[in-house]
Coordinates of C-alpha atoms in Angstrom, one line a residue:
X26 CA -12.2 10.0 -34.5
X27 CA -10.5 9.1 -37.7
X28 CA -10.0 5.5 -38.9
X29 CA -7.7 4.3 -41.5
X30 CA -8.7 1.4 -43.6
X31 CA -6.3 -0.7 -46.1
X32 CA -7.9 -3.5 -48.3
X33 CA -5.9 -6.7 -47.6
X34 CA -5.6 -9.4 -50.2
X35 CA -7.3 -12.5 -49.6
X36 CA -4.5 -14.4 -48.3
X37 CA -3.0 -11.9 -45.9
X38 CA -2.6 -13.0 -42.4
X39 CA -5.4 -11.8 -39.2
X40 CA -3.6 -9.7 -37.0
X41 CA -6.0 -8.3 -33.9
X42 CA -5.3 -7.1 -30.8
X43 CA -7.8 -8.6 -28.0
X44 CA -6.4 -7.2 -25.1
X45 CA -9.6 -4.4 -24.5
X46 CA -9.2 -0.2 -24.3
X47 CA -10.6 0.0 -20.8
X48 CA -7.8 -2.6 -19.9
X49 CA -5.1 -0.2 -20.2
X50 CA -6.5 3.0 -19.7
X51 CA -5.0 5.4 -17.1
X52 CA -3.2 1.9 -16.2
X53 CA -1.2 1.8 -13.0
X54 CA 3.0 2.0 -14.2
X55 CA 4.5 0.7 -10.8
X56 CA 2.9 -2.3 -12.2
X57 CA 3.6 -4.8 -15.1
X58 CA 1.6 -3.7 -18.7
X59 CA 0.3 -6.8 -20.2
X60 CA -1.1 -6.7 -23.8
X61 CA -2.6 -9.4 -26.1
X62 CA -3.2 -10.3 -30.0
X63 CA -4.2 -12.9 -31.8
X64 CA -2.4 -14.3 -34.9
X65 CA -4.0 -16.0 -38.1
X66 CA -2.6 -17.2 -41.4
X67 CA -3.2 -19.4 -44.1
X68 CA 0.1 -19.1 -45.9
X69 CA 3.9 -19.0 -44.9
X70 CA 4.8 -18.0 -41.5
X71 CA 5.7 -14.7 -40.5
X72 CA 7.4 -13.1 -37.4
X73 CA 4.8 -11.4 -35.2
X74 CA 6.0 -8.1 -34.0
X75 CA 5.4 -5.7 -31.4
X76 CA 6.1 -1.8 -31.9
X77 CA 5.3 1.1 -29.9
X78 CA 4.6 4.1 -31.9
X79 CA 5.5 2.6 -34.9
X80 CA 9.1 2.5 -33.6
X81 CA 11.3 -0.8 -32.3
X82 CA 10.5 -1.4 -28.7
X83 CA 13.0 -0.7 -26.2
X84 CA 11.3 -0.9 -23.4
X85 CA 11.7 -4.1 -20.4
X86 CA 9.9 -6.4 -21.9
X87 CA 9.5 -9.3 -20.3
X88 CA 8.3 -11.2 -23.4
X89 CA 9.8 -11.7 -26.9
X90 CA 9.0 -8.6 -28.7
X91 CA 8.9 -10.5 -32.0
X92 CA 7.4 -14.4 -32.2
X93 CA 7.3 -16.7 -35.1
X94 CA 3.8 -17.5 -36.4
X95 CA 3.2 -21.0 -38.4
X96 CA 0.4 -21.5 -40.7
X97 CA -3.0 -23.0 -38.9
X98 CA -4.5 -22.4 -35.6
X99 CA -4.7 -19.0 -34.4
X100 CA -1.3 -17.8 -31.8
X101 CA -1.9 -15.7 -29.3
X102 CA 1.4 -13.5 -29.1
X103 CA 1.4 -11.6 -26.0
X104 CA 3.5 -8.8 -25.0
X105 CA 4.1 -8.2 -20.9
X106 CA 6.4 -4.8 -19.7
X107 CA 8.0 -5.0 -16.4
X108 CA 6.6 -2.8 -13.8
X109 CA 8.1 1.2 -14.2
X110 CA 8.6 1.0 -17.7
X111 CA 6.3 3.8 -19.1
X112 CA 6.2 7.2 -17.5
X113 CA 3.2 8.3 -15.6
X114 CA 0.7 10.9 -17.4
X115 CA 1.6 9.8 -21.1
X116 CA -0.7 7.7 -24.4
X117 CA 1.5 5.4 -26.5
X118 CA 0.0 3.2 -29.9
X119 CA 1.2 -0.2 -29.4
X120 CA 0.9 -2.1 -32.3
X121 CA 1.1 -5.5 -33.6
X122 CA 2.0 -6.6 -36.8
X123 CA 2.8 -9.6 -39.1
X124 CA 3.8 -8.9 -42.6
X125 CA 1.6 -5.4 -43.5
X126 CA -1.0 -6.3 -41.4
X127 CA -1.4 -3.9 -38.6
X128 CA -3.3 -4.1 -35.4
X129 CA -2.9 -1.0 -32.8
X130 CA -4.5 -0.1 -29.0
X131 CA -3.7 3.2 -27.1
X132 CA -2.0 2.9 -23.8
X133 CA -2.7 5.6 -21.4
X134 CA -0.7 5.4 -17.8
X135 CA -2.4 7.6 -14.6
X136 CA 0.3 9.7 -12.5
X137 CA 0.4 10.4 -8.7
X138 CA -1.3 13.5 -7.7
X139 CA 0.4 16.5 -8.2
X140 CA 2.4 17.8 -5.1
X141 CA 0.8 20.7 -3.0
X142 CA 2.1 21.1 0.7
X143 CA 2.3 19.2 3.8
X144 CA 2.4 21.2 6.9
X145 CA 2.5 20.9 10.6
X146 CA 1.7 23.1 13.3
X147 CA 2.9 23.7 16.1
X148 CA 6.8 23.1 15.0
X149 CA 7.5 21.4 19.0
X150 CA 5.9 20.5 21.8
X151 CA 6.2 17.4 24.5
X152 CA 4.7 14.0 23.4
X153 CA 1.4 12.8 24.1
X154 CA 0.4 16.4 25.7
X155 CA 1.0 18.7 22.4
X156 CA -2.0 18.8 19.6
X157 CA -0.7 18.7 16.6
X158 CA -2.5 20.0 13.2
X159 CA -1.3 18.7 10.3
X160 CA -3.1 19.6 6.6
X161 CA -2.4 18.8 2.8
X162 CA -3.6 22.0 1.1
X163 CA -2.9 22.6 -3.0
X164 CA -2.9 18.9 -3.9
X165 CA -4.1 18.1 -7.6
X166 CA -5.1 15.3 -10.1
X167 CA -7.9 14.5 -12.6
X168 CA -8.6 11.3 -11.1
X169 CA -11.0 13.1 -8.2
X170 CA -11.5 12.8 -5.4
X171 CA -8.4 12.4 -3.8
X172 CA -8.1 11.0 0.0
X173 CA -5.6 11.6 2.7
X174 CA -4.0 9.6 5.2
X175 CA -1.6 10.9 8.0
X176 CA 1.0 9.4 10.1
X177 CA 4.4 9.5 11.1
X178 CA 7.9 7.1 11.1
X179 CA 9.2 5.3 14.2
X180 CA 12.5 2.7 13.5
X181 CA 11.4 2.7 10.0
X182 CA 7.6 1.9 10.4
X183 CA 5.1 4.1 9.1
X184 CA 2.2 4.4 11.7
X185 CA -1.2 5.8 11.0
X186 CA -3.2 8.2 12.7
X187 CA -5.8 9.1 10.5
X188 CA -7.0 6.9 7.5
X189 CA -7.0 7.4 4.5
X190 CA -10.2 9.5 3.5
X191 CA -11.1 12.6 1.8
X192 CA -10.6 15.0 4.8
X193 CA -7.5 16.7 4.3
X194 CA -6.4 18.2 7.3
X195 CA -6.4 16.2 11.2
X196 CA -4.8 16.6 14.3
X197 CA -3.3 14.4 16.8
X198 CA -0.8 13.8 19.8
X199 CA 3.0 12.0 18.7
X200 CA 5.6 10.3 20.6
X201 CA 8.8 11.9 21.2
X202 CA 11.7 11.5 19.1
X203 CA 14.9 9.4 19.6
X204 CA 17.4 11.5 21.6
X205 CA 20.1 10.4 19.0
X206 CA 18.0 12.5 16.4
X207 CA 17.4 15.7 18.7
X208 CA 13.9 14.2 19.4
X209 CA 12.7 14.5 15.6
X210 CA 9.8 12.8 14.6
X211 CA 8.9 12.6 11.0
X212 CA 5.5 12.6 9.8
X213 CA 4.1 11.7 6.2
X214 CA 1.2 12.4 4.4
X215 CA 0.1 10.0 2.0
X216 CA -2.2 11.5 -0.8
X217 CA -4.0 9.5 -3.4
X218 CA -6.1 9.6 -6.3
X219 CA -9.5 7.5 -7.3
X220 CA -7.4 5.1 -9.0
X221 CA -5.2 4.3 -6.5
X222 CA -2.2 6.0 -7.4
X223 CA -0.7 8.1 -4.2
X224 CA 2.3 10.9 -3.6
X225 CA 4.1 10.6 -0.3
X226 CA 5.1 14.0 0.9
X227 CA 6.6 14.1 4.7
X228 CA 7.4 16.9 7.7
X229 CA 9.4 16.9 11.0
X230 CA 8.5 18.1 14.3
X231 CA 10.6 17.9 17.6
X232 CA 8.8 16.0 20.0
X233 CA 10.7 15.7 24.0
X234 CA 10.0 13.2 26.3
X235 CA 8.1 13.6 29.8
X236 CA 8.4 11.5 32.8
X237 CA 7.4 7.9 33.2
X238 CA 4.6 8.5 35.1
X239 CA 3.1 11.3 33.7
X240 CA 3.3 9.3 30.5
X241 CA 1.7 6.4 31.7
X242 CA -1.1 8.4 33.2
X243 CA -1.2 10.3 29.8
X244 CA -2.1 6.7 28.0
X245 CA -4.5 5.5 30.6
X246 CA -6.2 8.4 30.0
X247 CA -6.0 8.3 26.0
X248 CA -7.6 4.5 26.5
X249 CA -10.4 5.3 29.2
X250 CA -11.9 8.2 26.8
X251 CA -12.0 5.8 23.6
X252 CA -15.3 5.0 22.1
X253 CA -16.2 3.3 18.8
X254 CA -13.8 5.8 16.5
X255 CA -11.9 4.4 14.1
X256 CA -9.3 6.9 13.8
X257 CA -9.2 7.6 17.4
X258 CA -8.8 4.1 18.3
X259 CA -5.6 4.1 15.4
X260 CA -4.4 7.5 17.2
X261 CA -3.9 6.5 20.3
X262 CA -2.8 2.4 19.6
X263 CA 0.3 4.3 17.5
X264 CA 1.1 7.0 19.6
X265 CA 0.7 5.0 22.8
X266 CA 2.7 1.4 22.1
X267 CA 5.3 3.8 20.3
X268 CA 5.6 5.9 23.2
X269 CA 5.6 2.9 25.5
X270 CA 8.2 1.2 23.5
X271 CA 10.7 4.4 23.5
X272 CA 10.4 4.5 27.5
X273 CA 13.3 2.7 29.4
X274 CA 12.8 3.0 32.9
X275 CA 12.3 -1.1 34.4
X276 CA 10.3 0.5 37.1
X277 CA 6.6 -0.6 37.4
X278 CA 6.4 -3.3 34.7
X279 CA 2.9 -4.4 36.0
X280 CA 2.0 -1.0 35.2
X281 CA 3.2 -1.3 31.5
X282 CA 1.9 -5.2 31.3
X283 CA -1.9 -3.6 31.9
X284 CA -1.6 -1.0 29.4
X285 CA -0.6 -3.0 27.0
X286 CA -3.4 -5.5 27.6
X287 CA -5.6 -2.7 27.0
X288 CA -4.0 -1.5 24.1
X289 CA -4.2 -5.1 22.4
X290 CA -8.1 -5.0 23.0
X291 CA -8.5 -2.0 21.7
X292 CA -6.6 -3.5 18.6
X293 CA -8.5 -6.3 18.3
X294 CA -11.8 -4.1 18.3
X295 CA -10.7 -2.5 15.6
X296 CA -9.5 -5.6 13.3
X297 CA -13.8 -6.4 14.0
X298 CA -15.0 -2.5 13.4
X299 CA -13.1 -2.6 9.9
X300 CA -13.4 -4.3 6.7
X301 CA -9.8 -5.2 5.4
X302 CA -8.1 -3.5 2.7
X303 CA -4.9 -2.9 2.1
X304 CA -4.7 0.1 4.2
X305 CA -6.5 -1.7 7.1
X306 CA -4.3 -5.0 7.3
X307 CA -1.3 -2.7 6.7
X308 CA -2.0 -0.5 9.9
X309 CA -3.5 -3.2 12.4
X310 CA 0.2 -5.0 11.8
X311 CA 1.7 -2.5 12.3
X312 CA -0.1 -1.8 15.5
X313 CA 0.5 -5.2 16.5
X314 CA 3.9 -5.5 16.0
X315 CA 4.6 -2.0 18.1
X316 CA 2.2 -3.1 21.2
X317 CA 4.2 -6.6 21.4
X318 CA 8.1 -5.7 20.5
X319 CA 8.8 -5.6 24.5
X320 CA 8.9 -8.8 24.9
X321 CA 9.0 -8.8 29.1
X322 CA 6.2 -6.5 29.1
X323 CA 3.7 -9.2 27.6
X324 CA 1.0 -11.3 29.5
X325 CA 0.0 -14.8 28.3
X326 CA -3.6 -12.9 27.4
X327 CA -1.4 -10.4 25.3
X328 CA 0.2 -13.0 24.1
X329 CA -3.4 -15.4 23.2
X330 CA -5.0 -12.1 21.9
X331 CA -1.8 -11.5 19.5
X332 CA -2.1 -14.5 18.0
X333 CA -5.6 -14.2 17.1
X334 CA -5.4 -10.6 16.0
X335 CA -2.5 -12.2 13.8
X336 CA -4.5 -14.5 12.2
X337 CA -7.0 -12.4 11.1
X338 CA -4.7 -10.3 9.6
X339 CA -3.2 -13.6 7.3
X340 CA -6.8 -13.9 6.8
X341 CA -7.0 -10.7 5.0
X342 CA -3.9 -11.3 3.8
X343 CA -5.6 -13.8 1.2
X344 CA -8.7 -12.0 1.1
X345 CA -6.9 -8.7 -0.1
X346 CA -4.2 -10.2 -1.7
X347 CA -1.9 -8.5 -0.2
X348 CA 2.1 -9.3 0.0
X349 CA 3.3 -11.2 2.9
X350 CA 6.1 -8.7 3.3
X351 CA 3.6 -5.9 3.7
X352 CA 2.9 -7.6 7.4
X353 CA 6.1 -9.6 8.1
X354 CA 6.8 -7.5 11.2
X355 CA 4.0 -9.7 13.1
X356 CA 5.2 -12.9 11.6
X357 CA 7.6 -12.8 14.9
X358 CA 4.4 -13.0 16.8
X359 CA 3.0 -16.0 15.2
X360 CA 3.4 -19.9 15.6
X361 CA 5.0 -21.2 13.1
X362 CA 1.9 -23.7 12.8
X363 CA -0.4 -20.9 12.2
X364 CA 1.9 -19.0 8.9
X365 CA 2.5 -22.5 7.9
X366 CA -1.5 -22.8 7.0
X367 CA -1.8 -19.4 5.9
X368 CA 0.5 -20.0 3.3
X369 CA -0.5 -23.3 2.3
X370 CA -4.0 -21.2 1.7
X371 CA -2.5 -18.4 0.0
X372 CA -1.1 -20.7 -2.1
X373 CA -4.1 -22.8 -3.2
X374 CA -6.0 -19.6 -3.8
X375 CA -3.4 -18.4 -5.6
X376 CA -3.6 -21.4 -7.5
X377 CA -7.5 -21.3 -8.3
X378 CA -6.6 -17.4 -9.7
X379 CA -4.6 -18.8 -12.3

């Protein structure tokens, strides 16, 4: 390590940078950089300037990249980047300066992991009665170890049926796919490193549709066989209410009434088995909103249980700080009285963060 040292005259101005080097190391680029320094001087003012790599910024900045400094108390002159600005896997000097004096920190940004392959096998088969195996094989990044999750895409919701961990292969039942699409059902893999940072990569299969009542006797049977699994429990609550949703036939709507029932319990097992996290919140809504989207096929003890299970998922909603939009699609399922509070107490925390 080499550091270069210039004797400043008496008067010259204190330039520092307090923002620390573990702050923005392998930083996080889908996300806003923010960098601080602190400004001193005894004599006439001077403009405070940013730079990156010695060179004029001309980046998104979301802050002035120069600010005037007065004479006096110390200004801290900060310097915020909007969120994709730097490219992933790169080290920049950002430096502050006012008049000669120089102050400099090293940005280093992480990068997804590398892609390696995403495959499915077998290609076809009839839903809920075909295993499928899917594996993420060749997958790279310094940032070890990386974890897995699989799932697959119904009307634009991403449904889990293996969290995220470090096993990288599973295997699982699907729901068939829409007749409009030739019964295509896409899966995704979802592969991240120990930073966060994750590469989406995604597969299709052709899934066809059995009869009502075999399918119906295909989820009673998923749900009697359930124990205290985690990822079982999240197999069959997305394979099940999708496939339930994607059958037509009006016959036997008792029949559809008690599995859903069941399927809600199973659900609300779950939101007490896990801890929430982002992954966990984001899966149980989106469980949620699948079992209750038939609106006729609901009981008022489906309808009870929803609203709990909803509000403990706005629960971790503040815990986790997670978006609101990342679980609107069970927002339908709430009283207004109860997202009404939530907010009021995402708010206030919000609030006491500051």
């Amino acid at each position: 390590t080499y550091v270069d040292i210039t004797i400043a005259s008496s008067g010259s101005p204190e330039v520092m940078i307090i923002t620390s080097s573990k702050e923005v190391t392998s930083i996080d680029v889908s996300k806003k950089v923010v960098l601080n320094g602190m400004v001193s001087l005894k004599g006439d003012s001077c403009n405070a300037t940013w730079r990156m790599n010695g060179k004029s910024l001309l980046l998104n900045t979301l802050t002035p990249v120069f600010t005037t400094v007065s004479s006096g108390v110390p200004r801290i002159v900060s310097l915020v980047l909007s969120e994709n600005s730097l490219f992933e896997r790169t080290k920049l000097v950002f430096s502050l300066t006012c008049k000669d004096i120089v102050s400099s920190i090293t940005v280093s940004t992480n990068g997804s992991p590398l892609p390696g392959l995403f495959t499915i096998s077998p290609s076809y088969g009839d839903e809920l009665t075909t295993l499928f195996m899917f594996s993420g094989v060749q997958w790279s990044d310094q940032d070890l170890p990386l974890t897995y999750m699989f799932g697959f895409n119904s009307a634009g919701e991403n449904m889990i049926i293996q969290g995220r961990s470090e096993l990288s292969f599973g295997e699982s039942v699907l729901p068939s796919g829409q007749e409009s699409v030739s019964f295509k059902v896409t899966c995704s893999l979802l592969v991240y490193d120990s930073l966060g940072s994750s590469t989406l990569s995604t597969a299709s299969v052709i899934v066809t549709r059995i009869s009502t009542a075999v399918l119906e006797s295909k989820i009673k049977l998923q749900l009697s066989s359930l124990s205290n699994n985690n990822d079982a429990t999240k197999k069959v609550l997305s394979t099940a209410s999708i496939a339930l949703n994607q059958e037509n036939s009006s016959s036997d709507v008792v029949t559809k009434i008690a599995i859903r029932d069941s399927l809600i319990n199973n659900l609300s097992s779950l939101t007490q088995n896990e801890d929430p996290s982002i992954d966990t919140i984001s899966t149980w809504a989106s469980n949620l909103g699948a079992i209750t989207k038939k609106t006729d096929e609901i009981s008022p003890y489906l309808a009870k249980s929803a609203q709990n299970i909803a509000e403990t998922i706005l629960d971790g909603v503040i815990s986790t700080s997670i978006s609101y939009d990342t679980i609107s699609n069970i927002l339908k399922v709430c009283d207004a009285s109860i997202i009404n509070n939530h907010r009021r107490r995402l708010e206030t925390t919000s609030m006491d963060n500051i």
